[in-house]
Amino acid sequence: MKRYIVFLKQVPRSTKVEIDAVTHTLKRSSALTQTNPDDLYALQAALDLKRDTGAEVVAVSMGPASAEDVLREALQRGADRAILLSSPAFAGSDTWCTSTVLAAAVRKVGDFDLLFFGRMAVDGDTAQVGPEVAGQLDIPQVTSLVALEGISENHLRACRRAGTVIQHLETELPCAVMVSRENGMLACPTLSGWRYAWKQEIVRWDETDLNLDSSAVGLHASPTKVVSTFVPCQGKSLRWLANAEELRLAIISEI
Ligand code: FAD
């Protein structure tokens, strides 16, 4: 049976989120949260493909205990099982350390055909995690996915956006795909999905389960150091010009 692993991140619902003054990371406990929007489309793409292939869909999230909410939502929408990667050792991870933890989880899950990521998380905004996990696992990746066109035993056909052109490509399995809101529509969760979700146990793995050295993950192991975070000041200096001659003189004085 094929297996698809979908990665979902819990993100703040609003842009008004407090930043920890010492670590410069988001104070997630103070924010209302939601599932990262792109990740729901990644899940939907996996579920649509599951309809044709009968695959198992595994939902995975790394985060605090509250991240169970995004996994329950994934189960409601049709995922078969869910795994939360949670430990104080993972806190403050940048994209590289996040990818290290997610890649270790993929290895522990075992055989898989496709990894589904959202294109970008709305709080970190880097769009690095999917490509980094593919890199750490040394598998091909399809970024900026437009559509999945077909899957066989060993290959995936897909089309992706590359700037202003659309590329049709075929790649070997296993591979990773990065999905965004442009990719289709979300189905509504069903009542039977709700019932299923509340009965399922969400498995928890920490660094010991993942066979990871705790010094290789988390804030201190992260190569990216966020030194400060601020809202850019959008001051405008507006000057009304009476005619084209004034505009010409203004341009000359700027050069
Ligand atoms: P993206 O790469 O945008 O996420 C892509 C996809 O990967 C998601 O849609 C999802 O499918 C999957 N994914 C990502 N995280 C998880 C998760 N925890 N669980 C499950 N799936 C996941 N880190 C940097 O490396 N460089 C920076 O410049 C940087 N700047 C930051 C600035 C601020 C203000 C803050 C608060 C954090 C910053 N970070 C940065 C840390 C960054 O938010 C985290 O590292 C985060 O875990 C991953 O990056 P991202 O949110 O950009 O994910």
Short mmCIF file of C-alpha atoms and ligand atoms in Angstrom, two decimals:
data_model
loop_
_atom_site.label_atom_id
_atom_site.label_comp_id
_atom_site.label_asym_id
_atom_site.label_seq_id
_atom_site.Cartn_x
_atom_site.Cartn_y
_atom_site.Cartn_z
CA MET A 1 0.00 0.00 0.00
CA LYS A 2 1.24 3.50 -0.81
CA ARG A 3 1.95 5.89 2.05
CA TYR A 4 1.75 9.70 1.94
CA ILE A 5 3.08 11.82 4.80
CA VAL A 6 1.62 15.33 5.18
CA PHE A 7 3.32 18.02 7.29
CA LEU A 8 1.11 20.56 9.01
CA LYS A 9 2.27 23.46 11.14
CA GLN A 10 0.27 25.30 13.79
CA VAL A 11 0.55 29.06 13.22
CA PRO A 12 -0.84 32.18 14.93
CA ARG A 13 -4.28 33.27 13.67
CA SER A 14 -3.40 36.95 13.79
CA THR A 15 -0.37 39.06 12.88
CA LYS A 16 -0.54 40.69 16.33
CA VAL A 17 1.68 38.18 18.11
CA GLU A 18 4.10 38.83 20.94
CA ILE A 19 7.80 38.16 20.36
CA ASP A 20 9.99 36.78 23.14
CA ALA A 21 12.46 39.56 24.00
CA VAL A 22 15.30 37.12 24.73
CA THR A 23 15.00 34.41 22.05
CA HIS A 24 13.27 36.59 19.39
CA THR A 25 10.91 33.69 18.64
CA LEU A 26 7.12 33.89 18.60
CA LYS A 27 5.34 33.56 21.97
CA ARG A 28 3.05 30.85 20.60
CA SER A 29 1.27 30.23 23.90
CA SER A 30 -0.12 33.80 23.83
CA ALA A 31 -1.63 33.56 20.35
CA LEU A 32 -4.87 32.14 18.93
CA THR A 33 -3.83 29.48 16.47
CA GLN A 34 -4.87 27.78 13.25
CA THR A 35 -3.51 25.24 10.80
CA ASN A 36 -1.16 26.90 8.33
CA PRO A 37 -3.43 27.58 5.32
CA ASP A 38 -1.16 26.07 2.63
CA ASP A 39 -0.88 22.86 4.68
CA LEU A 40 -4.63 22.19 4.38
CA TYR A 41 -4.21 22.26 0.58
CA ALA A 42 -1.25 19.88 0.91
CA LEU A 43 -3.49 17.55 2.94
CA GLN A 44 -6.28 17.87 0.37
CA ALA A 45 -3.87 16.96 -2.46
CA ALA A 46 -2.82 13.85 -0.53
CA LEU A 47 -6.45 12.89 0.18
CA ASP A 48 -7.46 13.38 -3.47
CA LEU A 49 -4.62 11.08 -4.55
CA LYS A 50 -5.55 8.60 -1.82
CA ARG A 51 -9.02 8.26 -3.42
CA ASP A 52 -7.35 6.87 -6.56
CA THR A 53 -4.55 4.86 -4.98
CA GLY A 54 -5.89 3.71 -1.60
CA ALA A 55 -2.81 5.04 0.20
CA GLU A 56 -2.39 5.55 3.93
CA VAL A 57 -2.20 9.27 4.83
CA VAL A 58 -0.09 10.12 7.90
CA ALA A 59 -0.30 13.65 9.33
CA VAL A 60 2.77 14.98 11.17
CA SER A 61 3.33 18.20 13.10
CA MET A 62 6.19 19.48 15.21
CA GLY A 63 5.23 21.82 18.01
CA PRO A 64 3.94 22.15 21.58
CA ALA A 65 1.04 20.07 22.93
CA SER A 66 -1.44 22.55 21.42
CA ALA A 67 -0.30 21.46 17.94
CA GLU A 68 -2.50 18.39 18.52
CA ASP A 69 -5.34 20.65 17.28
CA VAL A 70 -3.95 20.73 13.72
CA LEU A 71 -3.56 16.95 13.78
CA ARG A 72 -7.17 16.48 14.96
CA GLU A 73 -8.25 18.69 12.07
CA ALA A 74 -6.19 16.54 9.68
CA LEU A 75 -7.89 13.41 11.04
CA GLN A 76 -11.31 15.05 10.67
CA ARG A 77 -10.53 15.83 7.06
CA GLY A 78 -9.46 12.27 6.25
CA ALA A 79 -5.91 11.50 7.47
CA ASP A 80 -5.58 7.92 8.76
CA ARG A 81 -3.24 8.60 11.66
CA ALA A 82 -1.34 11.44 13.28
CA ILE A 83 2.02 11.96 14.94
CA LEU A 84 3.05 14.94 17.10
CA LEU A 85 6.79 15.65 17.36
CA SER A 86 7.06 17.43 20.67
CA SER A 87 9.85 18.08 23.13
CA PRO A 88 11.40 21.04 24.96
CA ALA A 89 14.56 20.12 23.01
CA PHE A 90 12.85 21.10 19.72
CA ALA A 91 11.83 24.60 20.91
CA GLY A 92 13.24 27.54 18.94
CA SER A 93 14.37 25.38 16.01
CA ASP A 94 15.08 27.31 12.81
CA THR A 95 14.22 25.82 9.43
CA TRP A 96 17.31 23.57 9.38
CA CYS A 97 16.67 22.05 12.82
CA THR A 98 12.93 21.78 12.06
CA SER A 99 13.85 19.87 8.91
CA THR A 100 16.21 17.62 10.87
CA VAL A 101 13.37 16.64 13.22
CA LEU A 102 10.85 16.14 10.38
CA ALA A 103 13.33 14.06 8.34
CA ALA A 104 14.03 11.88 11.40
CA ALA A 105 10.27 11.33 11.77
CA VAL A 106 10.02 10.26 8.12
CA ARG A 107 12.80 7.72 8.69
CA LYS A 108 10.97 6.38 11.75
CA VAL A 109 7.61 6.13 9.93
CA GLY A 110 9.38 3.92 7.38
CA ASP A 111 8.47 3.28 3.72
CA PHE A 112 6.72 6.18 2.02
CA ASP A 113 5.92 7.33 -1.52
CA LEU A 114 5.19 11.04 -1.19
CA LEU A 115 5.83 13.82 1.31
CA PHE A 116 3.37 16.73 1.15
CA PHE A 117 4.33 20.17 2.47
CA GLY A 118 2.64 23.52 2.33
CA ARG A 119 4.60 25.95 0.19
CA MET A 120 5.16 28.34 3.09
CA ALA A 121 4.20 28.84 6.73
CA VAL A 122 2.56 32.22 7.32
CA ASP A 123 4.53 32.93 10.53
CA GLY A 124 8.09 32.02 9.45
CA ASP A 125 7.59 32.90 5.77
CA THR A 126 10.72 31.11 4.58
CA ALA A 127 9.36 28.26 2.37
CA GLN A 128 12.56 26.38 3.24
CA VAL A 129 11.37 23.43 5.32
CA GLY A 130 9.96 21.22 2.51
CA PRO A 131 13.03 21.59 0.25
CA GLU A 132 15.36 21.06 3.25
CA VAL A 133 13.63 17.83 4.32
CA ALA A 134 13.86 16.56 0.72
CA GLY A 135 17.55 17.49 0.76
CA GLN A 136 18.22 15.74 4.07
CA LEU A 137 16.47 12.59 2.80
CA ASP A 138 18.15 12.89 -0.63
CA ILE A 139 14.87 12.56 -2.58
CA PRO A 140 13.57 14.61 -5.55
CA GLN A 141 11.23 17.54 -4.90
CA VAL A 142 8.54 19.34 -6.88
CA THR A 143 8.22 22.94 -5.65
CA SER A 144 5.43 25.35 -6.68
CA LEU A 145 3.12 22.47 -7.57
CA VAL A 146 0.24 23.30 -9.91
CA ALA A 147 -1.26 19.80 -10.24
CA LEU A 148 -0.53 16.13 -9.71
CA GLU A 149 -1.19 14.49 -13.07
CA GLY A 150 -0.66 10.80 -12.38
CA ILE A 151 1.12 8.30 -10.18
CA SER A 152 2.44 4.81 -11.00
CA GLU A 153 4.37 2.27 -8.98
CA ASN A 154 7.66 4.20 -9.20
CA HIS A 155 6.92 7.55 -10.83
CA LEU A 156 4.94 10.74 -10.34
CA ARG A 157 3.80 13.06 -13.14
CA ALA A 158 3.17 16.61 -12.04
CA CYS A 159 3.10 20.15 -13.31
CA ARG A 160 4.71 23.07 -11.56
CA ARG A 161 4.93 26.80 -12.02
CA ALA A 162 8.38 28.12 -12.86
CA GLY A 163 8.02 31.90 -12.99
CA THR A 164 5.70 32.63 -15.90
CA VAL A 165 5.86 29.15 -17.45
CA ILE A 166 4.26 25.82 -16.49
CA GLN A 167 6.51 22.76 -16.53
CA HIS A 168 5.19 19.20 -16.94
CA LEU A 169 7.61 16.74 -15.40
CA GLU A 170 8.02 13.15 -14.32
CA THR A 171 10.02 12.19 -11.26
CA GLU A 172 10.90 9.03 -9.39
CA LEU A 173 9.21 8.07 -6.13
CA PRO A 174 9.66 8.67 -3.29
CA CYS A 175 9.57 12.44 -3.66
CA ALA A 176 8.38 15.60 -1.91
CA VAL A 177 5.83 18.11 -3.22
CA MET A 178 5.14 21.66 -2.02
CA VAL A 179 1.51 22.71 -2.33
CA SER A 180 -0.14 26.13 -2.03
CA ARG A 181 -3.59 27.68 -1.97
CA GLU A 182 -3.61 27.82 -5.78
CA ASN A 183 -3.98 24.02 -5.81
CA GLY A 184 -7.71 23.38 -5.95
CA MET A 185 -10.39 23.56 -3.30
CA LEU A 186 -10.78 22.20 0.21
CA ALA A 187 -13.48 19.62 0.88
CA CYS A 188 -15.57 20.15 4.05
CA PRO A 189 -14.82 17.86 7.01
CA THR A 190 -17.60 15.27 7.44
CA LEU A 191 -19.49 14.18 10.56
CA SER A 192 -17.95 10.71 10.32
CA GLY A 193 -14.56 12.41 10.04
CA TRP A 194 -15.22 14.27 13.32
CA ARG A 195 -16.19 11.03 15.04
CA TYR A 196 -13.09 9.25 13.69
CA ALA A 197 -10.81 12.13 14.76
CA TRP A 198 -11.96 12.16 18.39
CA LYS A 199 -11.47 8.41 18.73
CA GLN A 200 -7.92 8.38 17.37
CA GLU A 201 -4.88 8.45 19.60
CA ILE A 202 -2.25 10.98 18.52
CA VAL A 203 1.17 9.38 18.85
CA ARG A 204 3.91 11.56 20.40
CA TRP A 205 7.60 11.26 19.57
CA ASP A 206 10.48 13.15 21.17
CA GLU A 207 14.23 13.21 20.43
CA THR A 208 14.74 9.79 22.08
CA ASP A 209 12.05 8.19 19.90
CA LEU A 210 13.60 9.82 16.84
CA ASN A 211 17.13 8.78 17.80
CA LEU A 212 18.27 12.41 17.66
CA ASP A 213 20.98 14.00 19.77
CA SER A 214 19.24 16.86 21.63
CA SER A 215 22.28 19.09 20.99
CA ALA A 216 21.57 18.84 17.22
CA VAL A 217 18.12 20.48 17.43
CA GLY A 218 16.44 23.49 19.05
CA LEU A 219 17.41 27.13 19.45
CA HIS A 220 21.11 26.62 20.28
CA ALA A 221 21.77 24.22 17.38
CA SER A 222 20.04 26.53 14.88
CA PRO A 223 22.38 28.20 12.37
CA THR A 224 19.87 31.08 11.93
CA LYS A 225 19.96 33.58 14.77
CA VAL A 226 17.08 36.06 14.73
CA VAL A 227 18.78 39.13 16.25
CA SER A 228 15.75 41.40 16.29
CA THR A 229 12.17 41.56 15.08
CA PHE A 230 10.30 44.79 14.38
CA VAL A 231 7.41 46.20 12.38
CA PRO A 232 8.90 48.30 9.55
CA CYS A 233 8.15 51.99 9.87
CA GLN A 234 6.21 53.11 6.80
CA GLY A 235 6.86 56.85 6.84
CA LYS A 236 5.88 58.65 3.65
CA SER A 237 7.42 61.88 2.48
CA LEU A 238 4.83 63.26 0.10
CA ARG A 239 5.38 66.41 -1.93
CA TRP A 240 2.87 67.87 -4.39
CA LEU A 241 4.44 69.15 -7.65
CA ALA A 242 2.66 71.80 -9.65
CA ASN A 243 3.86 70.86 -13.12
CA ALA A 244 6.23 68.76 -15.25
CA GLU A 245 9.04 71.29 -14.94
CA GLU A 246 9.02 70.94 -11.14
CA LEU A 247 9.10 67.15 -11.61
CA ARG A 248 12.13 67.44 -13.93
CA LEU A 249 13.98 69.62 -11.41
CA ALA A 250 13.09 67.25 -8.57
CA ILE A 251 14.47 64.27 -10.49
CA ILE A 252 17.69 66.10 -11.35
CA SER A 253 18.20 67.10 -7.70
CA GLU A 254 17.76 63.42 -6.64
CA ILE A 255 20.46 62.13 -9.07
P1 FAD B 1 8.28 27.10 5.97
O1 FAD B 1 9.55 26.64 5.39
O2 FAD B 1 7.68 28.36 5.40
O3 FAD B 1 7.21 25.93 5.94
C1 FAD B 1 6.95 25.19 4.75
C2 FAD B 1 6.15 23.96 5.11
O4 FAD B 1 6.94 23.08 5.93
C3 FAD B 1 4.89 24.23 5.94
O5 FAD B 1 3.84 24.68 5.11
C4 FAD B 1 4.66 22.83 6.54
O6 FAD B 1 4.11 21.96 5.59
C5 FAD B 1 6.08 22.39 6.85
N1 FAD B 1 6.45 22.77 8.23
C6 FAD B 1 7.18 23.83 8.65
N2 FAD B 1 7.30 23.81 9.99
C7 FAD B 1 6.63 22.71 10.43
C8 FAD B 1 6.36 22.15 11.70
N3 FAD B 1 6.80 22.72 12.83
N4 FAD B 1 5.63 21.01 11.75
C9 FAD B 1 5.16 20.41 10.63
N5 FAD B 1 5.36 20.91 9.40
C10 FAD B 1 6.10 22.04 9.29
N6 FAD B 1 14.09 30.45 10.60
C11 FAD B 1 15.02 30.48 9.63
O7 FAD B 1 15.62 29.45 9.34
N7 FAD B 1 15.36 31.65 8.99
C12 FAD B 1 14.78 32.83 9.32
O8 FAD B 1 15.09 33.86 8.73
C13 FAD B 1 13.81 32.84 10.34
N8 FAD B 1 13.22 33.99 10.71
C14 FAD B 1 12.33 33.98 11.72
C15 FAD B 1 11.78 35.19 12.13
C16 FAD B 1 10.90 35.22 13.16
C17 FAD B 1 10.30 36.52 13.58
C18 FAD B 1 10.55 34.03 13.83
C19 FAD B 1 9.60 34.10 14.97
C20 FAD B 1 11.09 32.82 13.42
C21 FAD B 1 11.99 32.77 12.40
N9 FAD B 1 12.55 31.59 11.98
C22 FAD B 1 13.47 31.59 10.99
C23 FAD B 1 12.13 30.33 12.57
C24 FAD B 1 10.99 29.69 11.77
O9 FAD B 1 9.75 30.29 12.02
C25 FAD B 1 10.92 28.25 12.21
O10 FAD B 1 12.15 27.71 11.98
C26 FAD B 1 9.90 27.35 11.58
O11 FAD B 1 9.90 26.13 12.31
C27 FAD B 1 10.11 26.87 10.14
O12 FAD B 1 10.18 27.86 9.26
P2 FAD B 1 8.91 28.42 8.49
O13 FAD B 1 7.83 28.71 9.43
O14 FAD B 1 9.44 29.52 7.65
O15 FAD B 1 8.43 27.19 7.55
#
